[in-house]
CSV table of N, CA and C in Angstrom, one decimal:
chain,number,residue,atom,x,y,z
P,1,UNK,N,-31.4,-12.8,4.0
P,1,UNK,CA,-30.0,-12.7,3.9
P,1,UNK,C,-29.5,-13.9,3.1
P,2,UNK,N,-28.2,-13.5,2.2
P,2,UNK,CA,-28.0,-15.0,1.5
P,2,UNK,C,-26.4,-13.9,1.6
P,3,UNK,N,-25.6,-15.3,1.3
P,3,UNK,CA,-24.2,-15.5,1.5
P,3,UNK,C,-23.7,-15.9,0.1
P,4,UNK,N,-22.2,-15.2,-0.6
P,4,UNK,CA,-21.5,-16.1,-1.7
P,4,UNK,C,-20.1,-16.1,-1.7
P,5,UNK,N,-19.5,-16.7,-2.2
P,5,UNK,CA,-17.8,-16.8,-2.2
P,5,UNK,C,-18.0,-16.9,-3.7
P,6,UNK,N,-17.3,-15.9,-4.1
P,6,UNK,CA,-17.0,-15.4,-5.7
P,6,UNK,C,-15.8,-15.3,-5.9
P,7,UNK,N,-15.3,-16.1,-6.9
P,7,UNK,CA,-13.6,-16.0,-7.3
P,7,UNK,C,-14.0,-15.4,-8.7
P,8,UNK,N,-13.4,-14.5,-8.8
P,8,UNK,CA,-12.7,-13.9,-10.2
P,8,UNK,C,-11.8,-13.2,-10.0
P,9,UNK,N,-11.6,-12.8,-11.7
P,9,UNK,CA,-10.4,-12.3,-12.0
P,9,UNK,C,-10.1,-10.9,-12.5
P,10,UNK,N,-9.5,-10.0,-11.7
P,10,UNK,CA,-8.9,-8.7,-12.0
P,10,UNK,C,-9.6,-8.3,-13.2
P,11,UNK,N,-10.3,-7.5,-13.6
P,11,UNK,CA,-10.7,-7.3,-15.1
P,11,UNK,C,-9.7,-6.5,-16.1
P,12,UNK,N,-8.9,-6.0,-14.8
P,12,UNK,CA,-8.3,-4.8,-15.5
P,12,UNK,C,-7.5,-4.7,-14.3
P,13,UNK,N,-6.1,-3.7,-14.6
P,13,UNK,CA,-4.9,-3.6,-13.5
P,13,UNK,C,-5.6,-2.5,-12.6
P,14,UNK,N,-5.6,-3.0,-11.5
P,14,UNK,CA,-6.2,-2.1,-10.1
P,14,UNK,C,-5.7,-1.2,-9.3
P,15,UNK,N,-5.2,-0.4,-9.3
P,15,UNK,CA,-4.1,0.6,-8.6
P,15,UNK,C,-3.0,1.1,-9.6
P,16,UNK,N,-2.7,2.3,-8.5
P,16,UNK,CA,-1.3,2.9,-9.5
P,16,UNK,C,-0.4,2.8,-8.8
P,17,UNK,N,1.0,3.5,-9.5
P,17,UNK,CA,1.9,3.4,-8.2
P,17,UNK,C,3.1,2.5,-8.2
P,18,UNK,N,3.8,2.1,-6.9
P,18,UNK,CA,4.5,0.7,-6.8
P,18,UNK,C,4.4,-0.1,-6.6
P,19,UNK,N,2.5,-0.6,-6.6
P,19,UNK,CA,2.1,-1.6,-6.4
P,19,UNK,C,0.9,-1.6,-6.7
P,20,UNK,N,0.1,-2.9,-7.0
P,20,UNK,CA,-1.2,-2.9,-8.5
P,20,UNK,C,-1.3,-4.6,-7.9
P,21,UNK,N,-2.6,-4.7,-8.3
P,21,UNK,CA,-3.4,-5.6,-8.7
P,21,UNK,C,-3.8,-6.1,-10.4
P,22,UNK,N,-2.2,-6.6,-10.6
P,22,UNK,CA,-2.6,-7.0,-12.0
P,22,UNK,C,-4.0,-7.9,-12.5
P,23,UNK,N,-3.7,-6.9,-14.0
P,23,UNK,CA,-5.2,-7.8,-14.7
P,23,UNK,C,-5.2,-9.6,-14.6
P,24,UNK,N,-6.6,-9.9,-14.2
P,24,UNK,CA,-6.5,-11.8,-14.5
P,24,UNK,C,-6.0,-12.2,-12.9
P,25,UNK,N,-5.4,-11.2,-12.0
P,25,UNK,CA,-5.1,-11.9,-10.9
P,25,UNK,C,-6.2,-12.2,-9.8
P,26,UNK,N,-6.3,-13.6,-9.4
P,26,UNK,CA,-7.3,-14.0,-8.9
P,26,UNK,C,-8.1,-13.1,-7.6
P,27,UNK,N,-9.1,-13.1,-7.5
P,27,UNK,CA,-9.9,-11.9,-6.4
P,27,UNK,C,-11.2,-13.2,-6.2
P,28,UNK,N,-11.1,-13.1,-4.8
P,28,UNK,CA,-11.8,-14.0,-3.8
P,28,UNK,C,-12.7,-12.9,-3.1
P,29,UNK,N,-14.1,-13.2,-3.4
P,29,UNK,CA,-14.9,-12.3,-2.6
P,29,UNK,C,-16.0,-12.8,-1.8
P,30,UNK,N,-16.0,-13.0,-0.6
P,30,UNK,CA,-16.6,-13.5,0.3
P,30,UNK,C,-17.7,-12.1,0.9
P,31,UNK,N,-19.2,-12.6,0.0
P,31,UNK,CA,-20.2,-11.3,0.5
P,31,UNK,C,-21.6,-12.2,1.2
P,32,UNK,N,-21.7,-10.7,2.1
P,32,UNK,CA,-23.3,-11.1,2.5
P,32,UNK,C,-24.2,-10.3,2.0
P,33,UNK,N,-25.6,-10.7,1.7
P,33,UNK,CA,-26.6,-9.4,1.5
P,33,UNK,C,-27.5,-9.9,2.1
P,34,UNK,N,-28.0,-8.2,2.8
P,34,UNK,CA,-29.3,-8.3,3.7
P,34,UNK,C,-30.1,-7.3,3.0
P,35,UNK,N,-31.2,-8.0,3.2
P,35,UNK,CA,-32.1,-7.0,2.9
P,35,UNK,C,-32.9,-6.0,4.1
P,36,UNK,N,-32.5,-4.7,3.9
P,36,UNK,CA,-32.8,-3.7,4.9
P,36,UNK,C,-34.0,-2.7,4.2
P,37,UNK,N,-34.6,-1.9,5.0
P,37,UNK,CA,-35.3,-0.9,4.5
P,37,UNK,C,-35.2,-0.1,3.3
P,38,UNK,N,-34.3,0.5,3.4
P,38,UNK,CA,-33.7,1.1,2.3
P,38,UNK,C,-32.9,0.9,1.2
P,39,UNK,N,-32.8,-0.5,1.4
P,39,UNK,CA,-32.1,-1.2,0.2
P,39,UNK,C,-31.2,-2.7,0.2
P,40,UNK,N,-30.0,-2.9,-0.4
P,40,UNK,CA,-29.6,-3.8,0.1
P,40,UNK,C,-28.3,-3.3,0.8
P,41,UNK,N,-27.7,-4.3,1.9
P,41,UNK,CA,-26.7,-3.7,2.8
P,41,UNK,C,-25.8,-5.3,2.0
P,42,UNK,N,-24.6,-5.2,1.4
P,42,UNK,CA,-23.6,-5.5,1.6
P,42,UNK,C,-22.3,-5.4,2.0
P,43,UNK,N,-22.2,-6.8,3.1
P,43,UNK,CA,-20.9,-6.7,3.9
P,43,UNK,C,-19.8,-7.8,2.9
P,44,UNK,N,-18.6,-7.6,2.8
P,44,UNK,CA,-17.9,-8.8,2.0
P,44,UNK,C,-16.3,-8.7,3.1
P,45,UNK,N,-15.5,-9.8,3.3
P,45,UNK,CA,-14.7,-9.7,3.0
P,45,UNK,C,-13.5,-10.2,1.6
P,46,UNK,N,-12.5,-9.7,1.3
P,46,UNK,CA,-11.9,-9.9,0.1
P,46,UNK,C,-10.2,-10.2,0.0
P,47,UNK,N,-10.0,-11.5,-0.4
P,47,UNK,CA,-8.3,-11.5,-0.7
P,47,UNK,C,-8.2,-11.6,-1.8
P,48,UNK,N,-6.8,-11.4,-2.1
P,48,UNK,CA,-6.1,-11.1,-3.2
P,48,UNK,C,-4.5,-10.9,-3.3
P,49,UNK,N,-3.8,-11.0,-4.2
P,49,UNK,CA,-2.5,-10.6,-4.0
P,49,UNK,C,-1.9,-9.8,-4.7
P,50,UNK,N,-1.1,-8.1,-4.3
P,50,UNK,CA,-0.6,-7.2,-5.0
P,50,UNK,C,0.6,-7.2,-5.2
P,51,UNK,N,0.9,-6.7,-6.7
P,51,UNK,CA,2.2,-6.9,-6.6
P,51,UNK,C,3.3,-5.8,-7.3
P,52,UNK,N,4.0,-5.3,-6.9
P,52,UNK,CA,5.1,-4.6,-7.8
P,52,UNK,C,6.3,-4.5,-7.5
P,53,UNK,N,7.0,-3.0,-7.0
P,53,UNK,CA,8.5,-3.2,-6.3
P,53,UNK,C,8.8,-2.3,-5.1
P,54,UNK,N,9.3,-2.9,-4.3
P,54,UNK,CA,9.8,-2.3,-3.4
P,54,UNK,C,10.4,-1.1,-3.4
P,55,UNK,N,9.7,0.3,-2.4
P,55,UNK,CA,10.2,1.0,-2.4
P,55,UNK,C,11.3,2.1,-2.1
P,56,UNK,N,12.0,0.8,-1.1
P,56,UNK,CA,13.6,1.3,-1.4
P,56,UNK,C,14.3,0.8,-2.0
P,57,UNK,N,14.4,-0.4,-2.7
P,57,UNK,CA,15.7,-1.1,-3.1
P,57,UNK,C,15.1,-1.6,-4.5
P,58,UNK,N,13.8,-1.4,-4.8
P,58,UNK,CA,13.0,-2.1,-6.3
P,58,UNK,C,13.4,-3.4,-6.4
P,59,UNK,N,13.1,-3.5,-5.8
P,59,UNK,CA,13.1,-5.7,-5.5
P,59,UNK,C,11.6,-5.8,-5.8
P,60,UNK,N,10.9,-7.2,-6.4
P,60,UNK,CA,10.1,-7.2,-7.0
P,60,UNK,C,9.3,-7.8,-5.9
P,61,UNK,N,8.2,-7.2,-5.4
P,61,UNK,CA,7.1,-7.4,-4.6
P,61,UNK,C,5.7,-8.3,-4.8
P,62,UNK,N,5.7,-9.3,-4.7
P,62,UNK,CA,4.3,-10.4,-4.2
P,62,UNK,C,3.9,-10.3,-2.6
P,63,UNK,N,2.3,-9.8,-2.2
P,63,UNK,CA,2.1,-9.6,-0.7
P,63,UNK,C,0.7,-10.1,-0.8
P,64,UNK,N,0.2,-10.8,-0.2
P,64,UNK,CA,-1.2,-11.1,-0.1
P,64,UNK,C,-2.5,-9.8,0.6
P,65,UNK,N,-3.5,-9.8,0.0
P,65,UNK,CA,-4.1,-8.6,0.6
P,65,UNK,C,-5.5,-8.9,1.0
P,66,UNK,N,-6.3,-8.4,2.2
P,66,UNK,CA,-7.2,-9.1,2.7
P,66,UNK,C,-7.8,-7.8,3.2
P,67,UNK,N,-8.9,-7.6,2.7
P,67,UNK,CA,-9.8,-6.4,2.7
P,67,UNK,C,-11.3,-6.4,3.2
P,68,UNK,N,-12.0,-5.7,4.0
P,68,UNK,CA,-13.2,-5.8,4.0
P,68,UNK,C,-14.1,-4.3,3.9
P,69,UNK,N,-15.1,-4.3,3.4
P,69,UNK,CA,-15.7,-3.2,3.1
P,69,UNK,C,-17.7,-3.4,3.7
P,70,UNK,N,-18.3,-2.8,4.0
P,70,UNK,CA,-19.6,-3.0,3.9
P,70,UNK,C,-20.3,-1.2,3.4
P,71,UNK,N,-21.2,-1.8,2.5
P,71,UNK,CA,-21.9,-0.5,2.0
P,71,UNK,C,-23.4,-0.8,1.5
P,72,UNK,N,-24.2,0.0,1.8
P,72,UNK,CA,-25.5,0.0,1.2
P,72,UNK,C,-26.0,0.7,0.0
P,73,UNK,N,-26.2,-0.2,-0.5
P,73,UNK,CA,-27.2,0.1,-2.2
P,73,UNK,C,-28.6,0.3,-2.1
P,74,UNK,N,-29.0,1.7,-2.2
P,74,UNK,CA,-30.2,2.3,-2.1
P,74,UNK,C,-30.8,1.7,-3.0
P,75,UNK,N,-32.3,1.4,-2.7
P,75,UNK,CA,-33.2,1.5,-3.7
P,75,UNK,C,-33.5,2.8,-4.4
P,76,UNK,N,-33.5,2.9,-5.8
P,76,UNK,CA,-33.4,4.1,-6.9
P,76,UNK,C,-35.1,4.9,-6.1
P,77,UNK,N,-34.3,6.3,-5.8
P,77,UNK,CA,-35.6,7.1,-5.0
P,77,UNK,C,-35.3,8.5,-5.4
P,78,UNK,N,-35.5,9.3,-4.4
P,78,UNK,CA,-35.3,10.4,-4.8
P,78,UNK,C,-33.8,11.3,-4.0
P,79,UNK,N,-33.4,10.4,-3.6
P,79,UNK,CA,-31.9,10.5,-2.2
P,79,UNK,C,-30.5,10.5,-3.4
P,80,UNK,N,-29.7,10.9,-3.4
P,80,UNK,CA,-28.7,10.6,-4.2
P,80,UNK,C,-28.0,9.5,-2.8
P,81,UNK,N,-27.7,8.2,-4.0
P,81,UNK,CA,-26.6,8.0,-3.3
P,81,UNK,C,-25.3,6.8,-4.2
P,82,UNK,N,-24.3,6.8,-3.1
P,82,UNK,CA,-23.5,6.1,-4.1
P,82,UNK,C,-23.6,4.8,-5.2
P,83,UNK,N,-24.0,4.1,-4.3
P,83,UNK,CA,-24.2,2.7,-4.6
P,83,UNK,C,-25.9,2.4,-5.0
P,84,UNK,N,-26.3,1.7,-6.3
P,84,UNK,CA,-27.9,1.8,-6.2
P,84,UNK,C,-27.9,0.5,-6.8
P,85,UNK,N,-29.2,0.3,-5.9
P,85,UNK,CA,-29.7,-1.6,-6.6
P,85,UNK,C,-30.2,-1.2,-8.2
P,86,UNK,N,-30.1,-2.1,-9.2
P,86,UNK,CA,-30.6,-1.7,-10.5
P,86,UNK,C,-31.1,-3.1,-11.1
P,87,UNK,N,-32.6,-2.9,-11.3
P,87,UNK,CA,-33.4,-4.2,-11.8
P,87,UNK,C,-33.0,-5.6,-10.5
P,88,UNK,N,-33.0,-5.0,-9.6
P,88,UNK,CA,-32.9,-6.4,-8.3
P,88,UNK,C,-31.4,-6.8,-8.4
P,89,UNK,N,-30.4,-5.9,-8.7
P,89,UNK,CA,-29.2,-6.5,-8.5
P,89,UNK,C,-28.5,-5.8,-8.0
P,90,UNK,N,-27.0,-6.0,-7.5
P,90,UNK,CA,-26.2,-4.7,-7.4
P,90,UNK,C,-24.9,-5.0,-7.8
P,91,UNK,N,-24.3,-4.1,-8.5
P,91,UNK,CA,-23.0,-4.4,-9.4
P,91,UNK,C,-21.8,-4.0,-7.9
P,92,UNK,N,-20.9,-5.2,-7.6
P,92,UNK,CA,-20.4,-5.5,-6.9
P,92,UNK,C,-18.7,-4.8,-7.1
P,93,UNK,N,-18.5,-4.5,-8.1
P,93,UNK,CA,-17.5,-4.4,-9.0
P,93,UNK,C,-16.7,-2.7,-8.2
P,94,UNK,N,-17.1,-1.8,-8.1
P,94,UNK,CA,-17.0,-0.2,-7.6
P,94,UNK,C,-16.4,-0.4,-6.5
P,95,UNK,N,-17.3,-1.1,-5.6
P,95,UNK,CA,-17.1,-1.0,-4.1
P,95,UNK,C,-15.9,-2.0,-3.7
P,96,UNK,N,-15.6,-2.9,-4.2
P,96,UNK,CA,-14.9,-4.2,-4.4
P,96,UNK,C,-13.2,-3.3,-4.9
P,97,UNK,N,-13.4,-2.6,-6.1
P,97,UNK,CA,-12.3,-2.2,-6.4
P,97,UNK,C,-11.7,-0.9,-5.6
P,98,UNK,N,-12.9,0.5,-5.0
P,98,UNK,CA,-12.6,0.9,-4.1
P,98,UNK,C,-12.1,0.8,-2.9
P,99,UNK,N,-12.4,-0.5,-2.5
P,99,UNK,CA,-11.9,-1.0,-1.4
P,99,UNK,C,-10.3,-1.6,-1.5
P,100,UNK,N,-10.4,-2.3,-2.6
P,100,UNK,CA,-9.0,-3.0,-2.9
P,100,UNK,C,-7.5,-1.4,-3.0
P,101,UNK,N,-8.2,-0.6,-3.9
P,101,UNK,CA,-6.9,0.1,-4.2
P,101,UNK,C,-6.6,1.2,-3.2
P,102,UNK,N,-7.8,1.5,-2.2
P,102,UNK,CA,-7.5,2.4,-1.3
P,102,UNK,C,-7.0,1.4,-0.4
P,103,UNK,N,-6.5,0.2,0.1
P,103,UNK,CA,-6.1,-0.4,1.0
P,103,UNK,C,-4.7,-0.5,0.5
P,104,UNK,N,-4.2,-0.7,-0.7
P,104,UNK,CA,-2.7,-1.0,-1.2
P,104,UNK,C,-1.6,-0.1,-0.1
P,105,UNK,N,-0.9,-0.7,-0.5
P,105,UNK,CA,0.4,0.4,0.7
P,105,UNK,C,1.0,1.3,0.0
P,106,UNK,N,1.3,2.9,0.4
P,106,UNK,CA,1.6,3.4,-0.8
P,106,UNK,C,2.8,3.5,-0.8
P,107,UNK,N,3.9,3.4,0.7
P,107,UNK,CA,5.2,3.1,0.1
P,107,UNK,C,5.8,1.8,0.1
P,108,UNK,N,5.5,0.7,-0.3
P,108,UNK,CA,5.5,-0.7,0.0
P,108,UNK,C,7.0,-1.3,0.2
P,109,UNK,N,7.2,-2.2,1.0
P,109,UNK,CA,8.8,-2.6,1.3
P,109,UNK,C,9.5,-4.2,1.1
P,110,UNK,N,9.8,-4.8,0.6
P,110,UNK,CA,10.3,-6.1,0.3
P,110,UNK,C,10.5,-7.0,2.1
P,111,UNK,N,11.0,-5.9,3.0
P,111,UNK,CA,10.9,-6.3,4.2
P,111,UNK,C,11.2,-5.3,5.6
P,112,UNK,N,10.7,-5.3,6.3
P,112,UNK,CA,10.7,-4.1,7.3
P,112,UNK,C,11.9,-3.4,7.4
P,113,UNK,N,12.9,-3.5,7.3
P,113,UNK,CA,14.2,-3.4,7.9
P,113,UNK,C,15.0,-3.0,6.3
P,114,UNK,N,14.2,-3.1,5.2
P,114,UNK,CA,15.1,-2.8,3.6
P,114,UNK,C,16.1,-1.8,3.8
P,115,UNK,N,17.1,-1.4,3.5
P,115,UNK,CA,18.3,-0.4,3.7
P,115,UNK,C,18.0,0.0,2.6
P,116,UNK,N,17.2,-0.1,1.5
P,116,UNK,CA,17.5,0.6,0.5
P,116,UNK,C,18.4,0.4,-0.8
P,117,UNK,N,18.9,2.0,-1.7
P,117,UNK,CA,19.7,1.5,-2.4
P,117,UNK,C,20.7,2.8,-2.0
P,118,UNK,N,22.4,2.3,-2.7
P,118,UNK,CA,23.2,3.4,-2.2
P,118,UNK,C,23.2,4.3,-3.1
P,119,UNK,N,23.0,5.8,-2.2
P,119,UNK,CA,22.6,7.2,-3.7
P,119,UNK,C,24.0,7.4,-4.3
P,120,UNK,N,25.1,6.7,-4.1
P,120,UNK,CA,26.1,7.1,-5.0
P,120,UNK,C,26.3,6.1,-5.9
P,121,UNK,N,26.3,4.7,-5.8
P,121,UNK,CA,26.4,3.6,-6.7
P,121,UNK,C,25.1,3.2,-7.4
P,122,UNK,N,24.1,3.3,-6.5
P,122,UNK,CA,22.7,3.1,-6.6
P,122,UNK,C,22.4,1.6,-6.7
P,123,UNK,N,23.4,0.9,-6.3
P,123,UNK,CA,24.0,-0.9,-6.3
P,123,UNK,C,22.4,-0.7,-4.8
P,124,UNK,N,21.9,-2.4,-4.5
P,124,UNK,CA,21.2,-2.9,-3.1
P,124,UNK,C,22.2,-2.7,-2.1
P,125,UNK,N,21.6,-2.2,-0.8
P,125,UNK,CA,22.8,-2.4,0.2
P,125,UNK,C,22.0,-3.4,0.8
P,126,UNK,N,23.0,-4.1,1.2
P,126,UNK,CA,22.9,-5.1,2.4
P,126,UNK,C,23.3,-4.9,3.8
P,127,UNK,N,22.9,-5.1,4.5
P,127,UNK,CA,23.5,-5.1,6.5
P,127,UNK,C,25.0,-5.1,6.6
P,128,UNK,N,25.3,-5.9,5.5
P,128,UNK,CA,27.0,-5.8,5.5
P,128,UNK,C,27.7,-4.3,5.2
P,129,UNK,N,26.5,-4.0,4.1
P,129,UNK,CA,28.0,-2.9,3.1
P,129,UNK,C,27.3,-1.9,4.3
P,130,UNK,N,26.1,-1.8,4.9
P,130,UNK,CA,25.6,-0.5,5.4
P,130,UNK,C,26.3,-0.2,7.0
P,131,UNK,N,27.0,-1.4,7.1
P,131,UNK,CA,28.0,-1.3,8.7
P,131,UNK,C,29.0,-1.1,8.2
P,132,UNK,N,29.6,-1.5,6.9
P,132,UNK,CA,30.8,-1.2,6.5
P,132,UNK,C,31.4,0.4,6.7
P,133,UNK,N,30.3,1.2,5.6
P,133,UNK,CA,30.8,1.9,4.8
P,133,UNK,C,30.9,3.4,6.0
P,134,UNK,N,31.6,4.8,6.3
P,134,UNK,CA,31.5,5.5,7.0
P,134,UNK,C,30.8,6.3,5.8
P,135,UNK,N,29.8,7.7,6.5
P,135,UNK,CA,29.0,8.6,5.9
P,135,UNK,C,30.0,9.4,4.9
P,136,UNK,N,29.6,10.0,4.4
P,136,UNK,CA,30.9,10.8,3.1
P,136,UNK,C,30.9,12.1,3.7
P,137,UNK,N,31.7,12.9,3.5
P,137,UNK,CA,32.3,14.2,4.2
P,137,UNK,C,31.4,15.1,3.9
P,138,UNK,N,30.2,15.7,3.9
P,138,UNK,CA,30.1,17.1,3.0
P,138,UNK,C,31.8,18.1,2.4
P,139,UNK,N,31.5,18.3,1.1
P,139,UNK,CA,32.8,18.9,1.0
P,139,UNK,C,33.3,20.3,1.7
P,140,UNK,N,31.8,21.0,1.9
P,140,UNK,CA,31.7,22.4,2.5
P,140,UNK,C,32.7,22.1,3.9
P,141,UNK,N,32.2,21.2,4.7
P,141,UNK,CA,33.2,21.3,5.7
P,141,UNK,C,34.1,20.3,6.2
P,142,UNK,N,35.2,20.0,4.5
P,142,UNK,CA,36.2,19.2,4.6
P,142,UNK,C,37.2,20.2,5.4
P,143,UNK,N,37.0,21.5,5.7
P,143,UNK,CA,38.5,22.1,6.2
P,143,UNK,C,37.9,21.8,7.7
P,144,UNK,N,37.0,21.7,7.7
P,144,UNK,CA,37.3,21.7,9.8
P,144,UNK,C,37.6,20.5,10.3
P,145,UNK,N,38.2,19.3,9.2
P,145,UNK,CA,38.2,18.1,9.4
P,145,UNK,C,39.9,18.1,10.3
P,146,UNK,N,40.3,18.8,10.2
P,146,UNK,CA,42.0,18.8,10.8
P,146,UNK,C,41.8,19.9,11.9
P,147,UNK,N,40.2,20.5,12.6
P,147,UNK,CA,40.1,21.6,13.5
P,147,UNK,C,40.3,20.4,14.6
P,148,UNK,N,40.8,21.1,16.0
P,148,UNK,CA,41.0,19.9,17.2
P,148,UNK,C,40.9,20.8,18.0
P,149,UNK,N,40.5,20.4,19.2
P,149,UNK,CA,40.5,21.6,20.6
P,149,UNK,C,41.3,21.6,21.5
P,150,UNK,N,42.3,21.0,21.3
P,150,UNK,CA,43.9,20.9,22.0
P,150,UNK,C,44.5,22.1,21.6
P,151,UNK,N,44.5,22.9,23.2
P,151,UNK,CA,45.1,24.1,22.3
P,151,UNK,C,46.3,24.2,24.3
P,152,UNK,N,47.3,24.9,24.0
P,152,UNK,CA,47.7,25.1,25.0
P,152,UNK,C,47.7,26.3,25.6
P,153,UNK,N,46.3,26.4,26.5
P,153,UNK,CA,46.1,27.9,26.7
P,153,UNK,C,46.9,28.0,27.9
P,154,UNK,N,47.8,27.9,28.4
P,154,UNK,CA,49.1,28.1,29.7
P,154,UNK,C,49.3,29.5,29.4
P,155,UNK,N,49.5,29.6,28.2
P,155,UNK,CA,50.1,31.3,27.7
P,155,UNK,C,49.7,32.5,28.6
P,156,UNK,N,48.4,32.4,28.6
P,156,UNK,CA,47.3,33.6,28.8
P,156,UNK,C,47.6,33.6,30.7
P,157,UNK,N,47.3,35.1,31.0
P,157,UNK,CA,47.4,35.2,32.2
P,157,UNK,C,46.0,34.9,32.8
């Protein structure tokens, strides 16, 4: 078994979306390898930080991201499999970025509680304007807006 902590850098933008792992942004990879029967088993964990915009209000998004993955690299045989040792090594790079962009968030939020933006001005709402403002009328049923159930049924026998 041997152990490494590997810093590099993004080779290339990692995800799609509203949020990415830009190129050159630093990637910390903390791996183990053991050596097993069938090949080598790497365990890693990995941080990093993703970044783009918020999905309700497009406010610009920095979140730190902390990932772990383990998978085994066959020795080249006659088994298909995903990952394979080649010449005593294993290219770390697949499973590392697999891991990274299937863990991203896919609707990401600036903060739990975001209001969004408003669909008629399309301005940020804040807690203020979202208490303020009353909902808008559908216009379909502006006439039942003057309907009332005060009626004086005395008349009727």
């Amino acid at each position: 078994m041997r152990e490494f902590e590997i810093d590099v850098a993004a080779p290339e933008k990692w995800g799609e979306g509203l949020v990415a792992i830009p190129q050159g942004e630093p990637v910390t990879v903390d791996v183990r390898l053991e050596s097993v029967h069938e090949g080598i088993l790497v365990s890693a964990e990995i941080d990093t930080d993703y970044r783009g915009v918020c999905g309700r209000c497009l406010t610009d998004v920095s979140e730190p991201l902390e990932v772990e993955f383990q998978e085994l690299f066959a020795y080249p045989g006659s088994e298909q499999t995903d990952f394979e040792v080649q010449d005593d090594h294993v290219d770390l790079e697949p499973p590392v970025r697999e891991a990274i962009v299937l863990s991203l968030p896919f609707q990401p939020v600036c903060q739990p509680d975001c209001p969004g933006l408003d669909p008629v001005t399309g301005e940020k709402l804040t807690e203020r304007t979202v208490q303020e403002q009353p909902a808008p009328i559908d216009p379909r049923w502006a006439a039942l807006q003057d309907y009332t159930t005060d009626h004086d049924d005395t008349s009727r026998p």
